[in-house]
mmCIF file of C-alpha atoms in Angstrom:
data_model
loop_
_atom_site.group_PDB
_atom_site.id
_atom_site.type_symbol
_atom_site.label_atom_id
_atom_site.label_comp_id
_atom_site.label_asym_id
_atom_site.label_seq_id
_atom_site.Cartn_x
_atom_site.Cartn_y
_atom_site.Cartn_z
ATOM 1 C CA UNK G 144 110.228 105.888 123.551
ATOM 2 C CA UNK G 145 108.232 106.872 120.566
ATOM 3 C CA UNK G 146 110.080 107.499 117.282
ATOM 4 C CA UNK G 147 109.348 110.836 115.699
ATOM 5 C CA UNK G 148 107.848 110.383 112.321
ATOM 6 C CA UNK G 149 107.702 112.661 109.214
ATOM 7 C CA UNK G 150 105.582 111.988 106.099
ATOM 8 C CA UNK G 151 106.143 112.908 102.444
ATOM 9 C CA UNK G 152 102.972 112.661 100.397
ATOM 10 C CA UNK G 153 99.718 111.121 101.795
ATOM 11 C CA UNK G 154 97.635 114.355 101.620
ATOM 12 C CA UNK G 155 93.853 114.584 101.988
ATOM 13 C CA UNK G 156 92.167 111.873 99.960
ATOM 14 C CA UNK G 157 95.273 109.761 99.452
ATOM 15 C CA UNK G 158 94.429 106.161 100.217
ATOM 16 C CA UNK G 159 97.866 104.741 101.087
ATOM 17 C CA UNK G 160 99.001 107.749 103.173
ATOM 18 C CA UNK G 161 96.143 107.096 105.609
ATOM 19 C CA UNK G 162 97.022 103.406 105.792
ATOM 20 C CA UNK G 163 100.595 104.258 106.629
ATOM 21 C CA UNK G 164 99.416 106.622 109.416
ATOM 22 C CA UNK G 165 97.108 103.941 110.788
ATOM 23 C CA UNK G 166 99.749 101.264 110.702
ATOM 24 C CA UNK G 167 102.382 103.457 112.347
ATOM 25 C CA UNK G 168 99.941 104.447 115.143
ATOM 26 C CA UNK G 169 98.684 100.939 115.930
ATOM 27 C CA UNK G 170 101.370 99.960 118.451
ATOM 28 C CA UNK G 171 102.061 103.494 119.770
ATOM 29 C CA UNK G 172 105.706 103.268 118.719
ATOM 30 C CA UNK G 173 105.680 106.398 116.517
ATOM 31 C CA UNK G 174 104.511 109.968 116.785
ATOM 32 C CA UNK G 175 103.670 111.846 113.518
ATOM 33 C CA UNK G 176 105.592 115.052 113.981
ATOM 34 C CA UNK G 177 105.996 116.732 110.615
ATOM 35 C CA UNK G 178 105.046 116.379 107.009
ATOM 36 C CA UNK G 179 105.029 117.691 103.459
ATOM 37 C CA UNK G 180 101.787 116.041 102.465
ATOM 38 C CA UNK G 181 101.291 117.592 99.004
ATOM 39 C CA UNK G 182 103.185 119.642 96.383
ATOM 40 C CA UNK G 183 100.486 122.202 96.824
ATOM 41 C CA UNK G 184 101.487 124.164 99.911
ATOM 42 C CA UNK G 185 97.830 124.962 100.898
ATOM 43 C CA UNK G 186 96.790 121.300 100.648
ATOM 44 C CA UNK G 187 99.873 120.246 102.726
ATOM 45 C CA UNK G 188 99.042 122.740 105.353
ATOM 46 C CA UNK G 189 95.332 121.718 105.506
ATOM 47 C CA UNK G 190 96.379 118.059 105.904
ATOM 48 C CA UNK G 191 98.804 118.839 108.702
ATOM 49 C CA UNK G 192 96.217 120.868 110.508
ATOM 50 C CA UNK G 193 93.673 118.114 110.169
ATOM 51 C CA UNK G 194 96.138 115.688 111.683
ATOM 52 C CA UNK G 195 96.874 117.964 114.683
ATOM 53 C CA UNK G 196 100.370 118.943 113.628
ATOM 54 C CA UNK G 197 102.040 122.336 114.544
ATOM 55 C CA UNK G 198 101.794 124.595 111.543
ATOM 56 C CA UNK G 199 105.527 125.157 111.619
ATOM 57 C CA UNK G 200 106.266 121.458 111.117
ATOM 58 C CA UNK G 201 104.137 121.243 107.999
ATOM 59 C CA UNK G 202 106.174 122.004 104.878
ATOM 60 C CA UNK G 203 105.450 122.950 101.289
ATOM 61 C CA UNK G 204 107.968 120.478 99.830
ATOM 62 C CA UNK G 205 109.982 117.430 100.783
ATOM 63 C CA UNK G 206 113.124 119.470 100.202
ATOM 64 C CA UNK G 207 111.938 121.962 102.805
ATOM 65 C CA UNK G 208 110.855 119.214 105.312
ATOM 66 C CA UNK G 209 114.337 117.554 105.162
ATOM 67 C CA UNK G 210 116.346 120.790 105.370
ATOM 68 C CA UNK G 211 114.229 122.331 108.237
ATOM 69 C CA UNK G 212 114.032 119.193 110.233
ATOM 70 C CA UNK G 213 117.714 118.724 109.938
ATOM 71 C CA UNK G 214 118.098 122.137 111.652
ATOM 72 C CA UNK G 215 115.827 121.152 114.575
ATOM 73 C CA UNK G 216 117.385 120.222 117.876
ATOM 74 C CA UNK G 217 118.180 116.421 117.966
ATOM 75 C CA UNK G 218 115.587 115.844 120.637
ATOM 76 C CA UNK G 219 112.787 117.296 118.404
ATOM 77 C CA UNK G 220 113.723 116.431 114.827
ATOM 78 C CA UNK G 221 112.065 113.610 112.994
ATOM 79 C CA UNK G 222 114.008 110.338 113.054
ATOM 80 C CA UNK G 223 112.030 108.408 110.425
ATOM 81 C CA UNK G 224 110.638 109.707 107.155
ATOM 82 C CA UNK G 225 107.773 107.885 105.434
ATOM 83 C CA UNK G 226 107.533 108.370 101.627
ATOM 84 C CA UNK G 227 104.043 107.622 100.172
ATOM 85 C CA UNK G 228 104.182 109.378 96.849
ATOM 86 C CA UNK G 229 103.710 107.899 93.281
ATOM 87 C CA UNK G 230 106.631 105.813 91.942
ATOM 88 C CA UNK G 231 108.406 108.588 90.153
ATOM 89 C CA UNK G 232 108.816 110.523 93.396
ATOM 90 C CA UNK G 233 110.303 107.691 95.462
ATOM 91 C CA UNK G 234 114.011 108.011 94.624
ATOM 92 C CA UNK G 235 114.905 111.682 95.256
ATOM 93 C CA UNK G 236 113.064 112.087 98.545
ATOM 94 C CA UNK G 237 114.547 108.743 99.808
ATOM 95 C CA UNK G 238 118.032 109.687 98.684
ATOM 96 C CA UNK G 239 117.933 113.083 100.309
ATOM 97 C CA UNK G 240 116.458 111.740 103.602
ATOM 98 C CA UNK G 241 119.104 108.990 103.937
ATOM 99 C CA UNK G 242 122.058 111.398 103.007
ATOM 100 C CA UNK G 243 120.805 113.810 105.636
ATOM 101 C CA UNK G 244 120.562 111.293 108.487
ATOM 102 C CA UNK G 245 117.047 110.120 108.505
ATOM 103 C CA UNK G 246 115.810 106.478 108.392
ATOM 104 C CA UNK G 247 113.194 105.813 105.712
ATOM 105 C CA UNK G 248 109.990 103.884 105.301
ATOM 106 C CA UNK G 249 109.173 103.644 101.609
ATOM 107 C CA UNK G 250 106.180 102.486 99.607
ATOM 108 C CA UNK G 251 106.884 99.860 96.889
ATOM 109 C CA UNK G 252 108.014 99.531 94.226
ATOM 110 C CA UNK G 253 111.117 101.073 95.705
ATOM 111 C CA UNK G 254 112.118 103.290 92.764
ATOM 112 C CA UNK G 255 111.191 104.241 89.209
ATOM 113 C CA UNK G 256 113.880 102.043 87.681
ATOM 114 C CA UNK G 257 116.475 99.355 88.474
ATOM 115 C CA UNK G 258 119.266 101.845 88.020
ATOM 116 C CA UNK G 259 117.712 104.146 90.629
ATOM 117 C CA UNK G 260 117.152 101.190 92.983
ATOM 118 C CA UNK G 261 120.912 100.257 92.785
ATOM 119 C CA UNK G 262 121.918 103.795 93.321
ATOM 120 C CA UNK G 263 119.687 104.082 96.426
ATOM 121 C CA UNK G 264 121.249 100.913 97.715
ATOM 122 C CA UNK G 265 124.654 102.521 97.550
ATOM 123 C CA UNK G 266 123.264 105.717 99.273
ATOM 124 C CA UNK G 267 121.732 103.628 102.082
ATOM 125 C CA UNK G 268 124.998 101.679 102.673
ATOM 126 C CA UNK G 269 127.054 104.963 102.742
ATOM 127 C CA UNK G 270 124.609 106.634 105.077
ATOM 128 C CA UNK G 271 124.438 103.993 107.728
ATOM 129 C CA UNK G 272 120.719 104.535 107.937
ATOM 130 C CA UNK G 273 117.992 101.949 107.536
ATOM 131 C CA UNK G 274 115.149 101.550 105.037
ATOM 132 C CA UNK G 275 111.896 99.612 105.412
ATOM 133 C CA UNK G 276 109.987 98.776 102.132
ATOM 134 C CA UNK G 277 106.271 98.173 102.726
ATOM 135 C CA UNK G 278 105.599 94.878 101.094
ATOM 136 C CA UNK G 279 102.571 94.408 103.262
ATOM 137 C CA UNK G 280 101.752 90.777 102.778
ATOM 138 C CA UNK G 281 105.031 89.628 104.318
ATOM 139 C CA UNK G 282 103.649 91.004 107.531
ATOM 140 C CA UNK G 283 100.928 88.408 107.993
ATOM 141 C CA UNK G 284 101.549 85.911 110.829
ATOM 142 C CA UNK G 285 100.664 82.822 108.679
ATOM 143 C CA UNK G 286 102.922 84.067 105.866
ATOM 144 C CA UNK G 287 105.750 84.135 108.408
ATOM 145 C CA UNK G 288 104.613 80.630 109.619
ATOM 146 C CA UNK G 289 104.737 79.357 105.966
ATOM 147 C CA UNK G 290 108.318 80.847 105.578
ATOM 148 C CA UNK G 291 109.438 78.989 108.673
ATOM 149 C CA UNK G 292 107.945 75.723 107.607
ATOM 150 C CA UNK G 293 109.850 75.981 104.322
ATOM 151 C CA UNK G 294 113.120 77.039 106.051
ATOM 152 C CA UNK G 295 112.849 74.081 108.407
ATOM 153 C CA UNK G 296 112.399 71.650 105.504
ATOM 154 C CA UNK G 297 109.033 70.627 107.004
ATOM 155 C CA UNK G 298 107.603 70.044 103.493
ATOM 156 C CA UNK G 299 110.912 68.960 101.944
ATOM 157 C CA UNK G 300 112.682 70.594 99.093
ATOM 158 C CA UNK G 301 110.463 73.026 97.162
ATOM 159 C CA UNK G 302 109.536 71.838 93.778
ATOM 160 C CA UNK G 303 106.735 73.975 92.569
ATOM 161 C CA UNK G 304 105.197 77.396 93.534
ATOM 162 C CA UNK G 305 102.003 79.189 92.310
ATOM 163 C CA UNK G 306 101.463 82.780 93.292
ATOM 164 C CA UNK G 307 98.611 84.973 92.032
ATOM 165 C CA UNK G 308 97.316 88.412 92.620
ATOM 166 C CA UNK G 309 93.844 89.039 90.776
ATOM 167 C CA UNK G 310 92.130 92.343 90.930
ATOM 168 C CA UNK G 311 89.191 93.698 88.861
ATOM 169 C CA UNK G 312 89.215 97.450 89.576
ATOM 170 C CA UNK G 313 90.702 98.337 86.222
ATOM 171 C CA UNK G 314 88.450 96.278 84.115
ATOM 172 C CA UNK G 315 87.205 99.564 82.559
ATOM 173 C CA UNK G 316 89.083 102.633 81.436
ATOM 174 C CA UNK G 317 89.050 104.258 84.878
ATOM 175 C CA UNK G 318 91.955 106.604 84.171
ATOM 176 C CA UNK G 319 89.704 108.513 81.764
ATOM 177 C CA UNK G 320 87.640 109.969 84.645
ATOM 178 C CA UNK G 321 88.340 111.355 88.136
ATOM 179 C CA UNK G 322 90.015 108.259 89.624
ATOM 180 C CA UNK G 323 93.363 109.603 90.732
ATOM 181 C CA UNK G 324 94.627 106.144 91.807
ATOM 182 C CA UNK G 325 93.967 104.856 88.243
ATOM 183 C CA UNK G 326 95.303 107.925 86.672
ATOM 184 C CA UNK G 327 98.856 107.764 88.070
ATOM 185 C CA UNK G 328 99.136 104.003 88.221
ATOM 186 C CA UNK G 329 98.523 103.702 84.487
ATOM 187 C CA UNK G 330 100.738 106.738 83.506
ATOM 188 C CA UNK G 331 104.224 105.675 82.295
ATOM 189 C CA UNK G 332 105.645 109.056 83.459
ATOM 190 C CA UNK G 333 104.588 108.493 87.013
ATOM 191 C CA UNK G 334 104.292 104.667 87.370
ATOM 192 C CA UNK G 335 107.265 103.496 85.223
ATOM 193 C CA UNK G 336 107.484 100.853 82.563
ATOM 194 C CA UNK G 337 105.024 98.449 84.176
ATOM 195 C CA UNK G 338 101.252 98.665 85.193
ATOM 196 C CA UNK G 339 99.883 95.692 86.989
ATOM 197 C CA UNK G 340 103.293 93.938 87.134
ATOM 198 C CA UNK G 341 104.761 96.900 88.937
ATOM 199 C CA UNK G 342 101.737 97.580 91.186
ATOM 200 C CA UNK G 343 100.715 94.129 92.330
ATOM 201 C CA UNK G 344 103.043 91.825 90.384
ATOM 202 C CA UNK G 345 105.897 92.948 92.676
ATOM 203 C CA UNK G 346 103.845 91.940 95.725
ATOM 204 C CA UNK G 347 103.317 88.420 94.284
ATOM 205 C CA UNK G 348 107.058 88.235 93.380
ATOM 206 C CA UNK G 349 108.168 89.325 96.847
ATOM 207 C CA UNK G 350 105.689 86.850 98.477
ATOM 208 C CA UNK G 351 107.255 84.021 96.363
ATOM 209 C CA UNK G 352 110.757 84.781 97.281
ATOM 210 C CA UNK G 353 109.929 85.635 101.001
ATOM 211 C CA UNK G 354 108.018 82.442 101.664
ATOM 212 C CA UNK G 355 110.328 79.954 99.783
ATOM 213 C CA UNK G 356 113.660 81.692 100.579
ATOM 214 C CA UNK G 357 114.544 81.098 96.958
ATOM 215 C CA UNK G 358 115.386 83.510 94.088
ATOM 216 C CA UNK G 359 114.110 83.779 90.688
ATOM 217 C CA UNK G 360 116.907 83.089 88.111
ATOM 218 C CA UNK G 361 115.006 83.015 84.745
ATOM 219 C CA UNK G 362 111.435 83.897 83.549
ATOM 220 C CA UNK G 363 109.244 83.829 80.564
ATOM 221 C CA UNK G 364 106.528 86.388 80.581
ATOM 222 C CA UNK G 365 103.229 87.036 78.643
ATOM 223 C CA UNK G 366 102.380 90.680 79.318
ATOM 224 C CA UNK G 367 99.027 92.177 78.032
ATOM 225 C CA UNK G 368 97.192 95.474 77.700
ATOM 226 C CA UNK G 369 93.557 94.370 77.581
ATOM 227 C CA UNK G 370 91.575 97.554 78.044
ATOM 228 C CA UNK G 371 91.635 99.701 74.857
ATOM 229 C CA UNK G 372 93.536 103.006 75.197
ATOM 230 C CA UNK G 373 95.525 101.944 78.279
ATOM 231 C CA UNK G 374 99.258 102.676 78.092
ATOM 232 C CA UNK G 375 100.618 100.072 80.590
ATOM 233 C CA UNK G 376 100.104 96.352 81.144
ATOM 234 C CA UNK G 377 96.851 95.465 83.097
ATOM 235 C CA UNK G 378 97.329 91.651 82.930
ATOM 236 C CA UNK G 379 100.113 89.142 82.805
ATOM 237 C CA UNK G 380 101.489 85.563 83.555
ATOM 238 C CA UNK G 381 105.019 84.542 84.163
ATOM 239 C CA UNK G 382 106.796 81.214 84.249
ATOM 240 C CA UNK G 383 109.790 81.316 86.598
ATOM 241 C CA UNK G 384 112.808 79.158 87.283
ATOM 242 C CA UNK G 385 114.072 79.198 90.870
ATOM 243 C CA UNK G 386 117.576 79.042 92.408
ATOM 244 C CA UNK G 387 117.119 75.452 93.571
ATOM 245 C CA UNK G 388 115.878 74.210 90.205
ATOM 246 C CA UNK G 389 112.209 74.452 91.064
ATOM 247 C CA UNK G 390 109.659 76.203 88.714
ATOM 248 C CA UNK G 391 106.935 78.581 89.536
ATOM 249 C CA UNK G 392 103.903 80.333 87.988
ATOM 250 C CA UNK G 393 103.043 83.964 88.798
ATOM 251 C CA UNK G 394 99.866 85.754 87.668
ATOM 252 C CA UNK G 395 98.951 89.422 88.176
ATOM 253 C CA UNK G 396 95.923 90.896 86.619
ATOM 254 C CA UNK G 397 93.865 94.088 87.272
ATOM 255 C CA UNK G 398 91.137 93.171 84.684
ATOM 256 C CA UNK G 399 89.808 90.071 86.596
ATOM 257 C CA UNK G 400 86.329 91.372 86.920
ATOM 258 C CA UNK G 401 84.799 90.739 90.337
ATOM 259 C CA UNK G 402 88.150 90.139 92.106
ATOM 260 C CA UNK G 403 89.252 92.393 94.999
ATOM 261 C CA UNK G 404 92.713 91.732 96.647
ATOM 262 C CA UNK G 405 93.000 88.067 97.222
ATOM 263 C CA UNK G 406 96.675 87.548 96.853
ATOM 264 C CA UNK G 407 97.340 83.729 97.131
ATOM 265 C CA UNK G 408 100.405 81.439 97.303
ATOM 266 C CA UNK G 409 100.800 77.670 97.039
ATOM 267 C CA UNK G 410 104.150 75.986 97.662
ATOM 268 C CA UNK G 411 104.750 72.285 97.008
ATOM 269 C CA UNK G 412 107.675 70.325 98.299
ATOM 270 C CA UNK G 413 108.822 66.724 98.222
ATOM 271 C CA UNK G 414 106.844 65.917 101.402
ATOM 272 C CA UNK G 415 103.785 68.277 101.317
ATOM 273 C CA UNK G 416 102.501 71.626 100.377
ATOM 274 C CA UNK G 417 101.361 74.978 101.847
ATOM 275 C CA UNK G 418 98.547 77.290 100.845
ATOM 276 C CA UNK G 419 97.753 80.723 102.084
ATOM 277 C CA UNK G 420 95.342 83.509 100.792
ATOM 278 C CA UNK G 421 94.517 86.982 101.994
ATOM 279 C CA UNK G 422 90.797 86.253 102.007
ATOM 280 C CA UNK G 423 91.334 83.847 104.863
ATOM 281 C CA UNK G 424 94.560 85.327 106.298
ATOM 282 C CA UNK G 425 94.371 83.663 109.685
ATOM 283 C CA UNK G 426 94.553 80.173 108.086
ATOM 284 C CA UNK G 427 97.585 78.286 106.639
ATOM 285 C CA UNK G 428 96.873 74.972 105.089
ATOM 286 C CA UNK G 429 99.561 72.297 105.272
ATOM 287 C CA UNK G 430 98.894 69.492 102.858
ATOM 288 C CA UNK G 431 100.645 66.150 103.136
ATOM 289 C CA UNK G 432 101.216 63.390 100.616
ATOM 290 C CA UNK G 433 100.032 60.534 102.744
ATOM 291 C CA UNK G 434 98.011 62.026 105.667
ATOM 292 C CA UNK G 435 95.220 64.472 106.242
ATOM 293 C CA UNK G 436 95.599 68.216 105.673
ATOM 294 C CA UNK G 437 96.555 70.334 108.672
ATOM 295 C CA UNK G 438 94.844 73.711 109.352
ATOM 296 C CA UNK G 439 97.168 76.108 111.252
ATOM 297 C CA UNK G 440 95.684 79.260 112.678
ATOM 298 C CA UNK G 441 96.945 82.605 113.812
ATOM 299 C CA UNK G 442 97.333 82.857 117.614
ATOM 300 C CA UNK G 443 97.531 79.150 118.332
ATOM 301 C CA UNK G 444 100.241 78.018 120.685
ATOM 302 C CA UNK G 445 101.899 75.665 118.165
ATOM 303 C CA UNK G 446 103.036 78.341 115.670
ATOM 304 C CA UNK G 447 106.519 79.567 115.338
ATOM 305 C CA UNK G 448 108.062 82.442 117.275
ATOM 306 C CA UNK G 449 107.901 84.592 114.122
ATOM 307 C CA UNK G 450 104.139 84.084 113.760
ATOM 308 C CA UNK G 451 103.670 84.682 117.474
ATOM 309 C CA UNK G 452 105.643 87.859 117.451
ATOM 310 C CA UNK G 453 103.447 89.343 114.652
ATOM 311 C CA UNK G 454 100.106 88.379 116.286
ATOM 312 C CA UNK G 455 98.402 90.720 118.683
ATOM 313 C CA UNK G 456 95.033 89.097 119.506
ATOM 314 C CA UNK G 457 94.038 85.741 120.937
ATOM 315 C CA UNK G 458 93.141 82.891 118.540
ATOM 316 C CA UNK G 459 89.823 83.423 116.792
ATOM 317 C CA UNK G 460 90.053 87.224 116.669
ATOM 318 C CA UNK G 461 90.729 88.084 112.999
ATOM 319 C CA UNK G 462 93.756 90.269 112.237
ATOM 320 C CA UNK G 463 94.032 91.691 108.707
ATOM 321 C CA UNK G 464 95.705 94.137 106.294
ATOM 322 C CA UNK G 465 96.207 96.934 108.688
ATOM 323 C CA UNK G 466 97.771 94.714 111.296
ATOM 324 C CA UNK G 467 100.111 93.144 108.722
ATOM 325 C CA UNK G 468 101.047 96.712 107.527
ATOM 326 C CA UNK G 469 101.589 97.621 111.196
ATOM 327 C CA UNK G 470 103.909 94.606 111.727
ATOM 328 C CA UNK G 471 106.391 96.153 109.298
ATOM 329 C CA UNK G 472 106.262 99.502 111.118
ATOM 330 C CA UNK G 473 106.608 97.798 114.564
ATOM 331 C CA UNK G 474 109.527 95.513 113.524
ATOM 332 C CA UNK G 475 111.276 98.512 112.039
ATOM 333 C CA UNK G 476 110.759 100.541 115.162
ATOM 334 C CA UNK G 477 112.039 97.689 117.378
ATOM 335 C CA UNK G 478 115.158 97.379 115.248
ATOM 336 C CA UNK G 479 115.757 101.185 115.446
ATOM 337 C CA UNK G 480 115.031 101.329 119.185
ATOM 338 C CA UNK G 481 117.505 98.478 119.748
ATOM 339 C CA UNK G 482 120.132 100.437 117.873
ATOM 340 C CA UNK G 483 119.463 103.672 119.818
ATOM 341 C CA UNK G 484 119.841 101.787 123.054
ATOM 342 C CA UNK G 485 122.969 99.861 122.070
ATOM 343 C CA UNK G 486 121.136 96.529 122.021
ATOM 344 C CA UNK G 487 120.828 93.782 119.451
ATOM 345 C CA UNK G 488 117.429 93.437 117.715
ATOM 346 C CA UNK G 489 115.902 90.027 117.726
ATOM 347 C CA UNK G 490 115.579 87.950 114.554
ATOM 348 C CA UNK G 491 111.837 88.484 114.736
ATOM 349 C CA UNK G 492 112.212 92.276 114.852
ATOM 350 C CA UNK G 493 114.821 92.234 111.973
ATOM 351 C CA UNK G 494 112.253 90.390 109.776
ATOM 352 C CA UNK G 495 111.031 93.408 107.659
ATOM 353 C CA UNK G 496 111.559 94.052 103.725
ATOM 354 C CA UNK G 497 114.450 96.372 103.050
ATOM 355 C CA UNK G 498 116.870 97.580 100.290
ATOM 356 C CA UNK G 499 117.689 94.051 98.949
ATOM 357 C CA UNK G 500 113.930 93.256 98.337
ATOM 358 C CA UNK G 501 113.527 96.656 96.717
ATOM 359 C CA UNK G 502 116.331 96.042 94.232
ATOM 360 C CA UNK G 503 115.011 92.639 93.332
ATOM 361 C CA UNK G 504 111.586 94.024 92.973
ATOM 362 C CA UNK G 505 112.732 96.552 90.324
ATOM 363 C CA UNK G 506 114.865 93.798 88.678
ATOM 364 C CA UNK G 507 111.611 91.762 88.408
ATOM 365 C CA UNK G 508 109.763 94.636 86.789
ATOM 366 C CA UNK G 509 112.494 95.200 84.170
ATOM 367 C CA UNK G 510 112.921 91.414 83.560
ATOM 368 C CA UNK G 511 109.245 90.790 83.126
ATOM 369 C CA UNK G 512 108.673 93.768 80.671
ATOM 370 C CA UNK G 513 111.871 92.710 78.719
ATOM 371 C CA UNK G 514 110.647 89.173 78.519
ATOM 372 C CA UNK G 515 107.230 90.232 77.465
ATOM 373 C CA UNK G 516 108.707 92.035 74.492
ATOM 374 C CA UNK G 517 111.217 89.297 73.591
ATOM 375 C CA UNK G 518 110.666 86.381 71.229
ATOM 376 C CA UNK G 519 112.967 84.292 73.498
ATOM 377 C CA UNK G 520 111.418 81.549 75.596
ATOM 378 C CA UNK G 521 113.587 82.296 78.703
ATOM 379 C CA UNK G 522 115.091 85.626 79.915
ATOM 380 C CA UNK G 523 117.737 85.775 82.594
ATOM 381 C CA UNK G 524 116.722 87.662 85.691
ATOM 382 C CA UNK G 525 118.247 91.153 85.485
ATOM 383 C CA UNK G 526 119.963 92.012 88.817
#
């Protein structure tokens, strides 16, 4: 049973919209049925036609999509709405979709502000509908394996964490030209109060809390605008205190010339450590205090059920970003299908980022920016 999917945003030339469509299609669990792909009605219609949609299911605005789809017979209307717009256009479409009975897949960060995130949390709870937040990197099998090893105390109590996300694509003033991605991501009116910390710092933060199962309680941030003329941060480093007393270091930079998207995490416990990086996503290193390092690989028979559940190909066949993204869509679909058939979803299917992660992501952004402006050494995490 395929879930009928509607999309808001993601028109022609939009990078992340195409990624969402590929991810949703990978396992054959969704059928793209409707969309409002652009605020320009002609562009929206052109995108819909190029995707093979019926013209009467392509809308000029997200308000029209939600209102018209709500009027469709239950067997035809969309069940899930994916929102792939810039940050300032996350809250209202998500709120309206939830209030009108649609489940939501939402790009991160969840909203424009922490206040909006908390409000959306209340809306979702009242609606009874579910929301999946696309923190892609939590979808990798070896990230899930790392989480299980920490949860099972295989490396002992966590003592230290390093997480970093270096990019180089904003090393120059790209927003001054025709780069639409750079233009909105560096614009406070569309991106919010943070630049690199909102765009990729939230991914690093989510990866830290997901793998360790711990929560940040305090932080001390150094936030920088390196490129002249830029309005939002393009570089930063953060010291963090975790809920078990451990400490962590987070780095997010978009002016690290020559870097691509190699997000990386290292977790050290009393007995050993873990290391994973996207550049070698099929590998998880497990390091021991008094014995040789282990190399765990995606697809191997010894990995946890969570890693196995999120692996599609035999060992040795690389899986990457699109597959990790698709794992979020598949787990969300499995959860919704279980609900529709009166069954209980498995723990593996329920393992996707949701509202709680979205609220904490927005709290991270506001805490980091507040700390960067403060002369205090430590700032309490704003939840």
